Short mmCIF file of C-alpha atoms and ligand atoms in Angstrom, two decimals:
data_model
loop_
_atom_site.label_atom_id
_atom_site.label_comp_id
_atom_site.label_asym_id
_atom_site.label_seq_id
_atom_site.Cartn_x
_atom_site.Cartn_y
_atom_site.Cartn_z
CA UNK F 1 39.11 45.08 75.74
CA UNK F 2 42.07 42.66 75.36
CA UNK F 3 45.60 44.06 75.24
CA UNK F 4 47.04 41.78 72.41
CA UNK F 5 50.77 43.51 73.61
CA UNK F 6 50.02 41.81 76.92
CA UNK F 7 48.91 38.83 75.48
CA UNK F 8 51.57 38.58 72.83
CA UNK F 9 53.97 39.23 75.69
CA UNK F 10 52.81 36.56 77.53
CA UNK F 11 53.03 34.32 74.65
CA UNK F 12 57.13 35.34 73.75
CA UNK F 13 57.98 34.94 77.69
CA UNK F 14 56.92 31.14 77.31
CA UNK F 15 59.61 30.64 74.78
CA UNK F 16 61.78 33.53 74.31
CA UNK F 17 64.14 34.47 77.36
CA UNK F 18 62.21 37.67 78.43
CA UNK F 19 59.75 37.35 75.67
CA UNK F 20 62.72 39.53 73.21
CA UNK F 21 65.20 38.96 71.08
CA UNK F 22 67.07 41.97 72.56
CA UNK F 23 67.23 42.55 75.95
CA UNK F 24 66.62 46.55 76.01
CA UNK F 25 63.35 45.80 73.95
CA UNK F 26 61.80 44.01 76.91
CA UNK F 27 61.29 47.63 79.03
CA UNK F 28 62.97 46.56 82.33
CA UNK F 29 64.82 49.66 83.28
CA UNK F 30 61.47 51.19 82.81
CA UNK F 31 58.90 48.38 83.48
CA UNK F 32 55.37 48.22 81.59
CA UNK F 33 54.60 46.18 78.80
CA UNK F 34 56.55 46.39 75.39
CA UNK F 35 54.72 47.26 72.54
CA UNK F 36 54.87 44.81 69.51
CA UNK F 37 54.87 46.43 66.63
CA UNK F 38 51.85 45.45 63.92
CA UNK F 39 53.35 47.83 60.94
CA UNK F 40 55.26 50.89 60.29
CA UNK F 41 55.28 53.97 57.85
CA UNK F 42 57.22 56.85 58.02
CA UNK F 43 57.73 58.33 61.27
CA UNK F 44 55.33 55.99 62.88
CA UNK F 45 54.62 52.27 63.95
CA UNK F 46 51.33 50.87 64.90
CA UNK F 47 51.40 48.22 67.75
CA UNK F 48 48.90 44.79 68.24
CA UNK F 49 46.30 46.72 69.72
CA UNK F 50 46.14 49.49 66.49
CA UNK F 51 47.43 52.32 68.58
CA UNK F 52 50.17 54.57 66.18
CA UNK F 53 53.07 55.58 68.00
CA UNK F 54 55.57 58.27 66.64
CA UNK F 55 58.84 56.68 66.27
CA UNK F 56 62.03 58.04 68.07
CA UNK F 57 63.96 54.70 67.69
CA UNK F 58 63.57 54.09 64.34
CA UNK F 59 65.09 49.82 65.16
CA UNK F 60 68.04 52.29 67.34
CA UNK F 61 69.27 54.05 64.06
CA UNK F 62 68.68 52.90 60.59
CA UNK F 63 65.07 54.06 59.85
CA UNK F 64 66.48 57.17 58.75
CA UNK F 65 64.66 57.44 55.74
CA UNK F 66 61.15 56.92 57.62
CA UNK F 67 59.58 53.25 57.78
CA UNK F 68 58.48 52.08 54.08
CA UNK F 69 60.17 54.65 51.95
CA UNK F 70 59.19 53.16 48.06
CA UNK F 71 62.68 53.92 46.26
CA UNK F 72 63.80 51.34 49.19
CA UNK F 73 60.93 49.12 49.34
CA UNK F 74 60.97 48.97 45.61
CA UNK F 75 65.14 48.31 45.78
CA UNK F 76 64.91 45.37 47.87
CA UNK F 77 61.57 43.74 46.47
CA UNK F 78 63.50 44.35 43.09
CA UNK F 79 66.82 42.16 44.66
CA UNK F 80 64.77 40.03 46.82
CA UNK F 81 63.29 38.31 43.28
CA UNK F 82 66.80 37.89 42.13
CA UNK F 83 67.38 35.54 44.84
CA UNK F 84 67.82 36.15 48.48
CA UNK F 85 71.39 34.85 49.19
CA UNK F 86 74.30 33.27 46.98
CA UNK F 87 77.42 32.83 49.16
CA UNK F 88 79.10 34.09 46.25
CA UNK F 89 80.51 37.81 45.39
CA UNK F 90 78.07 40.32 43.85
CA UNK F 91 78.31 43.50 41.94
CA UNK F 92 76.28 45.33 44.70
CA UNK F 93 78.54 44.60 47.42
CA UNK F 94 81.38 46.61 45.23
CA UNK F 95 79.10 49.07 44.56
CA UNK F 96 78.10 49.43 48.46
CA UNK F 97 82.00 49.07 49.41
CA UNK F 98 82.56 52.07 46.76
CA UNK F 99 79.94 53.96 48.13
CA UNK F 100 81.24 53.64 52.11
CA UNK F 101 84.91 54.48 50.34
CA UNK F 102 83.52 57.46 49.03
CA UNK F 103 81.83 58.94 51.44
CA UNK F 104 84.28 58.29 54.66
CA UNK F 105 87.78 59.56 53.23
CA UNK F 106 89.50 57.64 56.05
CA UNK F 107 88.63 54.30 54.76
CA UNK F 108 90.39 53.18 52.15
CA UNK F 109 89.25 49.38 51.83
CA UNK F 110 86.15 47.41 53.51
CA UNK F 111 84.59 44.64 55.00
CA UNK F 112 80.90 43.79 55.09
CA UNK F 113 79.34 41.69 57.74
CA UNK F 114 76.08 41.62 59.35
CA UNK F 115 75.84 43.17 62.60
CA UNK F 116 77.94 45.53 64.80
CA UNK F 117 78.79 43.00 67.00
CA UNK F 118 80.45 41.47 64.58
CA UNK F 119 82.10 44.59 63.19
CA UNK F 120 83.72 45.48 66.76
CA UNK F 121 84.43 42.19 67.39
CA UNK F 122 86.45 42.11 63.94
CA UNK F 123 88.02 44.96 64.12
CA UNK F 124 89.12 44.34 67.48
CA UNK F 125 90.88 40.96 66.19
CA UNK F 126 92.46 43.24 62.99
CA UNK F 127 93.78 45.11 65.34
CA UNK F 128 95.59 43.02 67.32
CA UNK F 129 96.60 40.96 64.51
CA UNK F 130 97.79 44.35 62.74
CA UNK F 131 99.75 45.59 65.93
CA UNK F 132 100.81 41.86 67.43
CA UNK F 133 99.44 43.67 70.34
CA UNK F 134 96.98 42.06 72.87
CA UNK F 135 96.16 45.45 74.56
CA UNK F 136 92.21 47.53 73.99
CA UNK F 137 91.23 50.38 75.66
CA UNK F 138 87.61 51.46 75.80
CA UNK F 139 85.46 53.74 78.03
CA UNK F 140 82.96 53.20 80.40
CA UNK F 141 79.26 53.75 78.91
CA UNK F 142 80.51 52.98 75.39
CA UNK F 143 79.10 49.71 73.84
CA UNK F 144 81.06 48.16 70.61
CA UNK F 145 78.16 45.06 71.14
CA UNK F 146 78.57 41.95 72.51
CA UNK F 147 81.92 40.33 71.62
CA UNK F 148 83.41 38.25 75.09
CA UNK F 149 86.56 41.28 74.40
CA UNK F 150 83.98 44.19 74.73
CA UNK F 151 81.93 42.94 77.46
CA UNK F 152 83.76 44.93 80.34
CA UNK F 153 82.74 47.65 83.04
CA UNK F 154 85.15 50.03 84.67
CA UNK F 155 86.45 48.64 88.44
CA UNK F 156 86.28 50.96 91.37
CA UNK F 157 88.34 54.21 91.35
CA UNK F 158 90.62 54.57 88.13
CA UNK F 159 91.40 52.65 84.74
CA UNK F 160 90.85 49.17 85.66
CA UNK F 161 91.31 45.84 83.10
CA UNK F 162 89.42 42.88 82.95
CA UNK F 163 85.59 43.12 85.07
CA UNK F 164 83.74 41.23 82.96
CA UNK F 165 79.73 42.89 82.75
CA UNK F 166 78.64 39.55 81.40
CA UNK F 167 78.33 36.01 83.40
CA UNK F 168 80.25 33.77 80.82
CA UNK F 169 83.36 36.13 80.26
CA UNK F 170 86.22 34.32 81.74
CA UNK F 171 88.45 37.01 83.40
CA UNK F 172 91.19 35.81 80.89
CA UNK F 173 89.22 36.61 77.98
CA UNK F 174 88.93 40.17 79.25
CA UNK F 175 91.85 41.17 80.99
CA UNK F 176 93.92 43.24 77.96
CA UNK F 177 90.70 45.12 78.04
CA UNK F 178 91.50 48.61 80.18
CA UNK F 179 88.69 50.37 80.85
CA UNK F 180 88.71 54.14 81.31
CA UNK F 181 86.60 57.38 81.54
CA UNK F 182 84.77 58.80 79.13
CA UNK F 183 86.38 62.95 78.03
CA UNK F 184 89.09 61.98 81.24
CA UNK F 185 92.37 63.29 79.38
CA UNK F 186 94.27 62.66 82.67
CA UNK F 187 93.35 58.88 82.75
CA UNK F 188 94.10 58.72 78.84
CA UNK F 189 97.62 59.99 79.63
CA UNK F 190 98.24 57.79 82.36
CA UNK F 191 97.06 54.75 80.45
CA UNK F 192 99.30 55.16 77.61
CA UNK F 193 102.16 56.14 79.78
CA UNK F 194 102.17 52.79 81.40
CA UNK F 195 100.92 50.53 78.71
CA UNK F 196 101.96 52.62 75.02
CA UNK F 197 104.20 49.45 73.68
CA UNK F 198 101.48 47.57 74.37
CA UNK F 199 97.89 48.99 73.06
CA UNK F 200 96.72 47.69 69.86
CA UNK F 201 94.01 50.01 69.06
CA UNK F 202 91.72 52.28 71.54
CA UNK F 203 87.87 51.93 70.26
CA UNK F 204 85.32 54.91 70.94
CA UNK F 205 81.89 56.27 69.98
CA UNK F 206 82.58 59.74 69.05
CA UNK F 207 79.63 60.58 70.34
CA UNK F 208 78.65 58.18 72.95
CA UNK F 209 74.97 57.37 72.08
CA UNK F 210 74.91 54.13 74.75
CA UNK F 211 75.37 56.73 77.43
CA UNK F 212 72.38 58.44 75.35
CA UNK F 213 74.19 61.42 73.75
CA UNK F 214 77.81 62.40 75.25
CA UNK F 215 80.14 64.02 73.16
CA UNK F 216 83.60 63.51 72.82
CA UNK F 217 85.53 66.67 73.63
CA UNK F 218 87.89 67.69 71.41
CA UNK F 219 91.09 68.51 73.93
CA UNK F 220 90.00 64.78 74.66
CA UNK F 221 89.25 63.29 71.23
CA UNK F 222 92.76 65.42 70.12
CA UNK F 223 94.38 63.83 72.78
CA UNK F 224 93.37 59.81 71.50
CA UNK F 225 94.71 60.65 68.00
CA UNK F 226 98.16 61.95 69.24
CA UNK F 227 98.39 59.05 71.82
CA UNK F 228 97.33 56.22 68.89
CA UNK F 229 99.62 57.87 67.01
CA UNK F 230 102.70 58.31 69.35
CA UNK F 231 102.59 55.24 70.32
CA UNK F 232 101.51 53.03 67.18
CA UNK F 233 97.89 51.92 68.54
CA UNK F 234 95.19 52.05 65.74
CA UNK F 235 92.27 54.52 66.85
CA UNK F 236 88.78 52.80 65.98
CA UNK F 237 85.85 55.04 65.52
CA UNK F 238 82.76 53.12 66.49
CA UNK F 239 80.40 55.04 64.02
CA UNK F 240 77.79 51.91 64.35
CA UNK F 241 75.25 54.81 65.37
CA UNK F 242 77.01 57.67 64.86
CA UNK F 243 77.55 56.76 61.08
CA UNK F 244 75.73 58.03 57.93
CA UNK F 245 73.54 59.51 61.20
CA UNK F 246 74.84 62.62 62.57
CA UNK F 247 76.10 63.90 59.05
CA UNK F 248 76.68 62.18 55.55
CA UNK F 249 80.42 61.49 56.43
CA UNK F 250 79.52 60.07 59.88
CA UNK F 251 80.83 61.67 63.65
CA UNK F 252 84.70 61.24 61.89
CA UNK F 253 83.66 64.64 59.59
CA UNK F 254 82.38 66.62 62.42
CA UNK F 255 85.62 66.03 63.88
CA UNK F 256 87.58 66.51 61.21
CA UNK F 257 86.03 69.98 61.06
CA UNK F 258 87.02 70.96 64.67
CA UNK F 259 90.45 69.20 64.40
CA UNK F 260 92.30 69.70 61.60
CA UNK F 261 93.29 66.81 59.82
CA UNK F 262 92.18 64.36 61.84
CA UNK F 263 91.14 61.21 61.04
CA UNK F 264 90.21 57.51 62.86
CA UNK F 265 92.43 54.94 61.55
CA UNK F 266 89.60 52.05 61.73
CA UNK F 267 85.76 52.46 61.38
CA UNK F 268 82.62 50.31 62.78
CA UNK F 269 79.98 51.04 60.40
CA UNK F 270 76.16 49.19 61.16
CA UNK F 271 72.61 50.30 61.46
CA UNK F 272 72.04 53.14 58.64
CA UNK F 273 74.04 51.06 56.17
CA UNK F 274 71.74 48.83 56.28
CA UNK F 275 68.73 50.25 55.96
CA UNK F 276 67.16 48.07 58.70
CA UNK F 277 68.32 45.41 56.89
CA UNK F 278 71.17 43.15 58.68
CA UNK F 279 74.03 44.56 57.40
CA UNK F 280 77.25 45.86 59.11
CA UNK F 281 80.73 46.43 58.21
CA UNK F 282 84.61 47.54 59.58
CA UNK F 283 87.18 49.35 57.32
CA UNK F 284 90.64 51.62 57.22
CA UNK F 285 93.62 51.82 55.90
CA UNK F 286 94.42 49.41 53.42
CA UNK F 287 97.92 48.19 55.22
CA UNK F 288 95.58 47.20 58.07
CA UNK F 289 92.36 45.85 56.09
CA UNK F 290 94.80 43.56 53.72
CA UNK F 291 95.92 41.70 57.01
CA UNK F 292 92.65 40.16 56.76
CA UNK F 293 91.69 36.52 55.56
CA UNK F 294 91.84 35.46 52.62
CA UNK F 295 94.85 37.90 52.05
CA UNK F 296 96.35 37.68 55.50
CA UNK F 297 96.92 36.08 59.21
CA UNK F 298 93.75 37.29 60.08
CA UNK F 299 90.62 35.10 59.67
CA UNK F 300 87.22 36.69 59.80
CA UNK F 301 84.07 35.23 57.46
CA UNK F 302 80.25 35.21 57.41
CA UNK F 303 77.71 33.50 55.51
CA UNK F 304 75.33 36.49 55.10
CA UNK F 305 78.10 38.84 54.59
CA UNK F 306 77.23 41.58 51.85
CA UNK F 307 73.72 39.61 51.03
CA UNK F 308 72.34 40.50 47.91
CA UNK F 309 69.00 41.89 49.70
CA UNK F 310 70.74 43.57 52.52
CA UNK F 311 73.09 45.69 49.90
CA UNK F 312 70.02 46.71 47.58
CA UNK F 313 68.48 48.20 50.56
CA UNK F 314 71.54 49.82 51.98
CA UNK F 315 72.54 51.00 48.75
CA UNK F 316 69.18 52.80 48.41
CA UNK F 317 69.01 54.17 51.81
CA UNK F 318 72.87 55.96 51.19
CA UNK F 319 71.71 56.90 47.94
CA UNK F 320 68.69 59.14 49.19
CA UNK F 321 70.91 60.48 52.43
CA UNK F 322 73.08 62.00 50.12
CA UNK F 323 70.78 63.88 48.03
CA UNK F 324 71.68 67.50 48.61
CA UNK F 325 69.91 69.19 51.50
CA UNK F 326 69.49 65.84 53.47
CA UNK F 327 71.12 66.61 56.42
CA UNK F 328 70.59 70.77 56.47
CA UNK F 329 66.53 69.14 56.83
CA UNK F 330 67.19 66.35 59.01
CA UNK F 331 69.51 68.53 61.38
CA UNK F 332 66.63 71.18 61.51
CA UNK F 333 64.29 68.99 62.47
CA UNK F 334 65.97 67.09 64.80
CA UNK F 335 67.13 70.48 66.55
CA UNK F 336 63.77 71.82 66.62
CA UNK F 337 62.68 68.77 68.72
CA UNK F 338 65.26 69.07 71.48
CA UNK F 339 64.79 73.16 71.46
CA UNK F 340 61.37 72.65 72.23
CA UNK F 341 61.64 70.21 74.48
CA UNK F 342 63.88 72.00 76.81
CA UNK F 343 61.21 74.97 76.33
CA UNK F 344 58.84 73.35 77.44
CA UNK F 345 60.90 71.47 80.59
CA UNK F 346 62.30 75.05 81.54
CA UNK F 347 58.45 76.24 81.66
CA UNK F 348 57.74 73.66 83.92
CA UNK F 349 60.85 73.73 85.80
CA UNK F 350 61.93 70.45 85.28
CA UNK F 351 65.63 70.00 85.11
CA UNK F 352 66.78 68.99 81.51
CA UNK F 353 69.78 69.49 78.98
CA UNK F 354 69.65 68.19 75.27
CA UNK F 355 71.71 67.80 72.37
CA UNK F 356 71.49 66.78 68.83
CA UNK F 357 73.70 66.08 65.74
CA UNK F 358 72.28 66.14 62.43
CA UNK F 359 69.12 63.12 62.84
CA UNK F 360 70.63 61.61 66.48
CA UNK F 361 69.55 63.16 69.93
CA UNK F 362 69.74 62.88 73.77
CA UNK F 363 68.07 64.71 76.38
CA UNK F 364 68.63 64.08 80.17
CA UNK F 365 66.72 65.21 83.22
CA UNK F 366 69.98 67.06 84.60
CA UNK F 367 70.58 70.56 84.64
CA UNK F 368 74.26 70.37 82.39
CA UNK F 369 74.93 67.88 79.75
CA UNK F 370 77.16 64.94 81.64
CA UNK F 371 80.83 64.37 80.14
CA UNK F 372 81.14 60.33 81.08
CA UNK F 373 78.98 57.32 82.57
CA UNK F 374 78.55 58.10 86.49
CA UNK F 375 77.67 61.48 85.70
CA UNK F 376 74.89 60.44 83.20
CA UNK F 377 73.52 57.50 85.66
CA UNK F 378 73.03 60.35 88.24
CA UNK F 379 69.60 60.82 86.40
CA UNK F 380 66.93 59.81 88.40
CA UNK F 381 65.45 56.80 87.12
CA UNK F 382 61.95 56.69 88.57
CA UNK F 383 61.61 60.27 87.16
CA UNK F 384 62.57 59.42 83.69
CA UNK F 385 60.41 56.56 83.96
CA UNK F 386 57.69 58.68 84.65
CA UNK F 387 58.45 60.55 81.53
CA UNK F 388 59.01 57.24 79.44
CA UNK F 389 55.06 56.10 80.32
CA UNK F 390 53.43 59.65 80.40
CA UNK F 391 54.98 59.94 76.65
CA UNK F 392 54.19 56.31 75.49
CA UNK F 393 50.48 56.72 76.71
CA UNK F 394 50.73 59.81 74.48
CA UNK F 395 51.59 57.54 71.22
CA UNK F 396 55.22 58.83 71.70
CA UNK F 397 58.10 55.92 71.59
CA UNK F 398 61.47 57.30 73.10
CA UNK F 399 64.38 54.66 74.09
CA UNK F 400 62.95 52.48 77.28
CA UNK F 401 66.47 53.11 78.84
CA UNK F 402 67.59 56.62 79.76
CA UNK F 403 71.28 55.63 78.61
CA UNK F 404 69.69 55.55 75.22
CA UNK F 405 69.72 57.72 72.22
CA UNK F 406 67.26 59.16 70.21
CA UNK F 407 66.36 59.03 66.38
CA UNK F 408 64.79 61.37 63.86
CA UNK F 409 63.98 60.32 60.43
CA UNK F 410 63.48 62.50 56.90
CA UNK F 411 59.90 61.33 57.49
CA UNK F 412 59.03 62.96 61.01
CA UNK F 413 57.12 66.38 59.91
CA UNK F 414 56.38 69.46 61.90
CA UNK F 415 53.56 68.23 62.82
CA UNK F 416 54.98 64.89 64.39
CA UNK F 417 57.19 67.61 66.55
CA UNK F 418 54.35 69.96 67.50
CA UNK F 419 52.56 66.75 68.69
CA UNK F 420 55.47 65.16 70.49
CA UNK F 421 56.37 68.68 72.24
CA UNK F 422 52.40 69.08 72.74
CA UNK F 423 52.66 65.32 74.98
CA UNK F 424 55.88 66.81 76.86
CA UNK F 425 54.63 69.63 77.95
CA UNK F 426 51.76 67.67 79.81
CA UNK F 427 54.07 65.45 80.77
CA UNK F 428 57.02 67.82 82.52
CA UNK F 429 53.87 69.14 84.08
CA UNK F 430 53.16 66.00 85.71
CA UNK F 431 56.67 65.09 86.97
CA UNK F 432 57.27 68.03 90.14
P1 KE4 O 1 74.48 45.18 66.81
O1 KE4 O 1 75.29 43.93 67.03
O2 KE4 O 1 73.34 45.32 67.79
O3 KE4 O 1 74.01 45.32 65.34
O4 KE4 O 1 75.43 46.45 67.01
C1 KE4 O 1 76.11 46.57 68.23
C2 KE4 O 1 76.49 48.02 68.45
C3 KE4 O 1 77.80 48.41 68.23
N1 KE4 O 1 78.20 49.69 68.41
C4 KE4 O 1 77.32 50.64 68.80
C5 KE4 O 1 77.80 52.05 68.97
C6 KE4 O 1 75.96 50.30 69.02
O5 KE4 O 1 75.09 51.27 69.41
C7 KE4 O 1 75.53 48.98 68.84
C8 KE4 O 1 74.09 48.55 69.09
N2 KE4 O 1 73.26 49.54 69.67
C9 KE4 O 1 72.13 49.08 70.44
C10 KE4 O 1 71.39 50.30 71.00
N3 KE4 O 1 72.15 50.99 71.96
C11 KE4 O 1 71.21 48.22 69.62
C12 KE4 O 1 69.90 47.88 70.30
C13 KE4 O 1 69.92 46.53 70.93
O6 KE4 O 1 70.93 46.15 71.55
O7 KE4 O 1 68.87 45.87 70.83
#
């Protein structure tokens, strides 16, 4: 029998650069075949050779809903026959830039664009252009996408600017970029004390789900608010994964509940917003967002900003999120997974910590949940590719990348669970 994933792979590596549009689709950290998906629905996809995978991805994030959910099928088909794209204001994007308003209190005006990329890389720019500062920091194991600014991995030994992670970032382009550690309050002091005048705005995932799932702590996230705000920096939240996600108000509420009062003053919104649809946006306080084009010095645009097709279906996927008892399901479910997966990898001795947040996971083959970026990449990788493949055979789709999160949507049952936990349990057995 012919693998049409193997033949369709063959096909995209003839004329797409590793046969993918995005490089952590083409399973390199964890080699094998990717599977290309035929059609999804709910909580699973099926892939060219009819085999139906549940879905822990969920396109990294904004399948929370489930694949195919009809209020936003029938949203989008409904916009899509008013015309797909005008270049021109619409009601919906008010409606959608209400909607983000209400729902995150710390944003008081913003911008719609079309991917998270170009969210970080905007708000990055607002920043400076806010501050007239040239100085970022960000941490090692966060990723704000690919913006020449944001493409940078810590150097050896402490806070370090300007190492480029990408061939084709000049060293100038990168070198206001300091990188530091991930939770290291020390290093966050140190940085500040030395370069305070000069820091335009500090960007962070709250929880970091590019290192998988690491959580800020709060003596450390406490500690970024009162240095932003000692020292006039802007504090971005990158909530590109973490928004509309890990609770209706994003990672910024579940804060705000541990630290009173607190607040980012920028946000990266992307992925849920959307609704799978390419749509992305970047907001805060209005004093900031009204330095922006056309009102002020700084220039951002898009032709596909807000489109008309992209709002419907974000508009219906925040509409059903924030239908009471939501999250208190989506939570459950979520938790229920990563309980019973560490069950079942403490009954066969396998060494494994997990964590969740409302419909966002991680789970790593360590004995302790890591704090930053070495200690996560102390996994071993051949094991967890092991558990990637024994899974996968199973018709279970985790990230190919064990720096990757994990997704849950409304549409993953019990039963999707009790099958997924069923497949882990044969797998842990497999990996001593
Ligand atoms: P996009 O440009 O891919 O829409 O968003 C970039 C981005 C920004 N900020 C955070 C916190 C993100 O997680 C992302 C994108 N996430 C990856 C998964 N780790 C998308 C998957 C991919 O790159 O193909």
């Amino acid at each position: 029998m012919t693998d049409r994933n193997a033949d369709l792979f063959e096909r995209a590596k003839a004329l797409i650069p590793g046969g993918v549009n995005s490089p952590v689709r083409a399973f390199r950290a964890v080699g094998g075949t990717p599977r290309f998906v035929q059609r999804a629905q709910g909580a699973h996809f099926w892939d060219a050779n009819g085999k139906r995978h549940i879905d822990y991805i969920g396109s990294w994030g904004p399948m929370i809903l489930g694949h195919g959910h009809p209020a936003v099928l029938d949203a989008v088909q409904k916009a899509a026959t008013d015309g797909f794209s005008f270049g021109a204001p619409t009601e919906r994007e008010v409606e959608l830039a209400e909607a983000i308003v209400d729902l995150v209190p710390s944003i008081e005006m913003v911008r719609l664009v079309s991917s998270g990329t170009e969210a970080g890389m905007s708000t990055i720019r607002l920043a400076r252009g806010a501050t007239g500062r040239k100085k970022i920091i960000k941490f090692e194991g966060c990723y704000h996408g690919h913006a020449d600014a944001l493409l940078v991995k810590a150097g050896s030994g402490l806070a370090t600017f300007g190492n480029p992670t990408s061939a084709g970032v000049p060293p100038e382009v990168v070198q206001h970029t300091l990188v530091l550690e991930y939770n290291n309050v020390a290093q966050l002091d140190a940085a500040f004390a030395e370069h305070g005048a000069d820091i335009a705005c500090l960007i962070i995932e709250p929880i970091a789900g590019n290192m998988n799932f690491v959580r800020a702590s709060v003596p450390f996230m406490t500690r970024c608010r009162e240095l932003c705000t000692q020292h006039g920096a802007l504090l971005a939240f990158d909530e590109v994964m973490t928004g509309f996600r890990v609770a209706l108000g994003g990672a910024q509420s579940v804060y705000a509940k541990l630290i009173p009062g607190f607040e980012p003053d920028m946000t990266v919104m992307g992925k849920v917003i959307g609704g799978g649809m390419p749509l992305a946006a970047f907001g805060g306080k209005r004093a900031v967002m009204e330095q922006l084009a056309p009102l002020g010095p700084v220039y951002q645009a898009g032709t596909l900003s807000g489109n008309p097709v992209a709002t419907a279906c974000g508009l219906a996927t925040l509409a059903e999120i924030r239908k009471p008892g939501f999250f208190d399901a989506l939570s459950a479910r979520t938790r229920s997974l990563v309980d019973g997966l560490q069950a079942e990898a403490r009954k066969a001795g396998v060494p494994f910590s997990a964590d969740s947040e409302g419909g966002m996971f991680g789970f790593f083959l360590l004995p302790e949940l890591p704090q930053h970026y070495q200690a996560v990449m102390k996994t071993d990788g051949a094991v967890f590719n092991k558990l990637f493949h024994g899974l996968l055979d199973r018709g279970v789709y985790i990230a190919p990348a064990l720096y990757e999160a994990g997704f849950v949507s409304a549409a993953h049952s019990a039963q999707d669970i009790e099958e997924t936990l069923a497949a882990a349990a044969q797998v842990f057995g497999a990996l001593r």
